[in-house]
Amino acid sequence: MSYWLAKSEPSAYSFADLLADGVTVWDGVRNFQARNFISSMIPGDQVVFYHSNADPSGVAGLAEVVSVPFADPSQFDPQSRYFDPRASLDRPRWTSVRLSPVRQLEFVPLDVLRRVPQLQGSQLLAKGNRLSVLPLTADEFAAIVAAAG
DNA sequence: GCCAACGTTGGC
DNA sequence: GCCAACGTTGGC
């Protein structure tokens, strides 16, 4: 089992939205590195749900991968803001998985995350990190859950 | 809203 | 293959 951190702007889709929906298609990722991470997800992988561009930003809850990776439907939809004219059904460019909530966490703001010793080397805190999906070690995952109490 | 950081694109 | 221009992300 692998551990991941997925970012979402809560004004667009929050952890509360995920709780309400029960399951969601994690679509719209348009970065190759992040896509490759999604492509390597398997059902049961644990996901830290992070609110970015928020006030404050931070960790809001835990989610779980509940599907194998599949072609992101939004790339084929001309009405979608994520439409990719270079993608075709037989040559998709982007990948999605389905996510379900596991449980809400006590919110852990970014300034608290910065002080967690186990996270000092994490991609999350790396300078200039802009990946919307990134891997966590089991240690980093446990430290985040512990920071939430 | 600003802007630093960084990924992607495309001309050459 | 280089790199300038451009677009996007995300903290503040």
XYZ file of C-alpha atoms (C1' of nucleotides) in Angstrom:
173
model
C 0.000 0.000 0.000
C 1.223 3.485 -0.862
C 0.596 6.883 0.657
C -0.151 10.083 -1.227
C -1.028 13.693 -0.671
C -3.583 15.299 -2.980
C -4.220 19.028 -3.097
C -7.479 20.737 -3.813
C -8.568 24.322 -3.525
C -11.442 24.105 -1.053
C -13.314 26.828 -2.919
C -13.408 24.393 -5.843
C -13.692 21.057 -3.997
C -13.226 20.664 -0.261
C -12.927 17.660 2.011
C -16.472 18.462 3.159
C -17.556 18.068 -0.462
C -15.851 14.680 -0.583
C -17.615 13.628 2.631
C -20.931 14.711 1.120
C -20.297 12.934 -2.190
C -18.948 9.687 -0.732
C -16.886 9.132 -3.871
C -15.468 11.457 -6.494
C -13.529 11.253 -9.737
C -10.179 12.929 -9.131
C -9.918 14.644 -12.481
C -8.272 17.696 -13.960
C -4.676 16.863 -13.065
C -2.664 18.312 -15.949
C 0.906 17.854 -14.853
C 2.865 14.893 -16.164
C 4.634 14.083 -12.929
C 1.379 14.188 -10.971
C -0.314 12.108 -13.652
C 2.383 9.469 -13.375
C 1.784 9.276 -9.646
C -1.957 8.804 -10.238
C -1.185 6.078 -12.756
C 0.687 4.122 -10.106
C -2.136 4.281 -7.532
C -3.922 1.108 -6.532
C -7.184 0.627 -4.616
C -6.569 0.892 -0.892
C -3.819 3.486 -1.147
C -4.228 6.143 1.541
C -4.464 9.815 0.595
C -3.957 12.899 2.712
C -6.444 15.503 1.482
C -4.805 18.927 1.489
C -6.508 22.284 1.068
C -4.347 24.580 -1.047
C -4.815 28.276 -1.734
C -6.892 28.393 1.417
C -6.998 30.500 4.529
C -5.162 28.792 6.005
C -3.872 26.020 3.775
C -3.410 22.638 5.397
C -4.489 19.049 5.842
C -8.238 18.513 6.135
C -8.806 14.770 6.064
C -7.945 11.284 4.930
C -9.175 9.638 1.764
C -8.643 6.361 -0.005
C -8.148 5.279 -3.592
C -11.171 3.177 -4.553
C -10.553 2.471 -8.233
C -7.750 1.558 -10.544
C -6.472 4.433 -12.699
C -8.509 5.208 -15.824
C -8.539 7.835 -18.567
C -9.625 11.186 -17.125
C -13.046 11.759 -18.765
C -12.692 15.542 -18.678
C -9.936 15.504 -21.301
C -12.473 14.382 -23.928
C -15.179 16.904 -23.002
C -15.081 20.111 -25.055
C -17.297 21.765 -22.442
C -14.836 21.035 -19.647
C -12.202 23.481 -18.568
C -9.876 20.484 -18.557
C -10.563 19.590 -22.200
C -7.387 18.577 -24.017
C -7.669 18.762 -27.810
C -4.588 16.589 -28.156
C -6.165 13.697 -26.290
C -8.211 11.056 -28.069
C -10.129 8.025 -26.831
C -7.480 5.653 -28.140
C -4.665 7.945 -27.041
C -5.641 9.489 -23.715
C -3.121 11.801 -22.094
C -4.475 12.159 -18.562
C -5.457 9.817 -15.756
C -7.977 9.788 -12.914
C -8.842 7.600 -9.968
C -11.888 7.549 -7.742
C -11.422 8.715 -4.173
C -13.600 8.151 -1.137
C -13.300 9.820 2.274
C -11.889 7.804 5.169
C -12.286 10.310 7.969
C -12.060 13.974 8.699
C -8.966 15.085 10.570
C -8.538 17.917 12.956
C -7.284 20.573 10.555
C -3.479 20.846 10.473
C -2.383 24.182 9.031
C 0.736 24.499 6.918
C 2.696 26.388 9.553
C 2.228 23.440 11.913
C 3.215 20.968 9.191
C 6.416 22.937 8.667
C 7.421 22.178 12.252
C 6.869 18.407 12.061
C 10.352 16.859 12.154
C 9.414 13.850 10.000
C 8.252 16.177 7.224
C 11.464 18.161 6.857
C 12.562 16.154 3.816
C 9.094 15.698 2.318
C 8.086 16.810 -1.133
C 5.239 18.717 0.473
C 7.596 21.137 2.172
C 10.148 21.232 -0.633
C 10.826 24.709 -1.942
C 8.880 25.521 -5.043
C 6.714 22.432 -4.758
C 3.647 22.788 -6.918
C 2.683 19.191 -7.529
C -1.008 18.604 -6.909
C -0.392 14.912 -6.227
C 2.723 13.697 -4.484
C 3.945 10.586 -2.700
C 4.402 10.345 1.066
C 6.461 7.809 2.941
C 4.689 5.708 5.575
C 6.626 7.746 8.131
C 5.442 11.066 6.722
C 1.866 9.820 6.532
C 1.949 8.671 10.155
C 3.441 11.983 11.263
C 0.674 13.946 9.564
C -2.018 11.791 11.150
C -0.283 12.167 14.515
C -0.117 15.943 14.091
C -3.886 15.913 13.731
C -4.125 14.328 17.170
C -4.318 40.313 -6.092
C 0.667 39.770 -6.213
C 4.464 37.330 -7.449
C 8.080 33.615 -7.098
C 8.737 29.236 -8.760
C 8.496 26.157 -12.125
C 6.374 23.291 -16.069
C 5.217 23.443 -20.929
C 5.366 25.072 -25.548
C 7.223 26.288 -29.742
C 10.506 28.899 -32.725
C 14.848 28.385 -34.204
C 18.410 20.719 -28.031
C 18.185 25.435 -26.337
C 15.703 28.863 -24.269
C 12.336 32.778 -24.208
C 7.631 33.339 -23.641
C 3.808 31.993 -21.493
C 0.636 29.713 -18.250
C -0.254 27.785 -13.764
C 0.267 26.907 -8.909
C -0.007 28.205 -4.384
C 1.652 30.959 -0.296
C 0.982 35.208 1.384
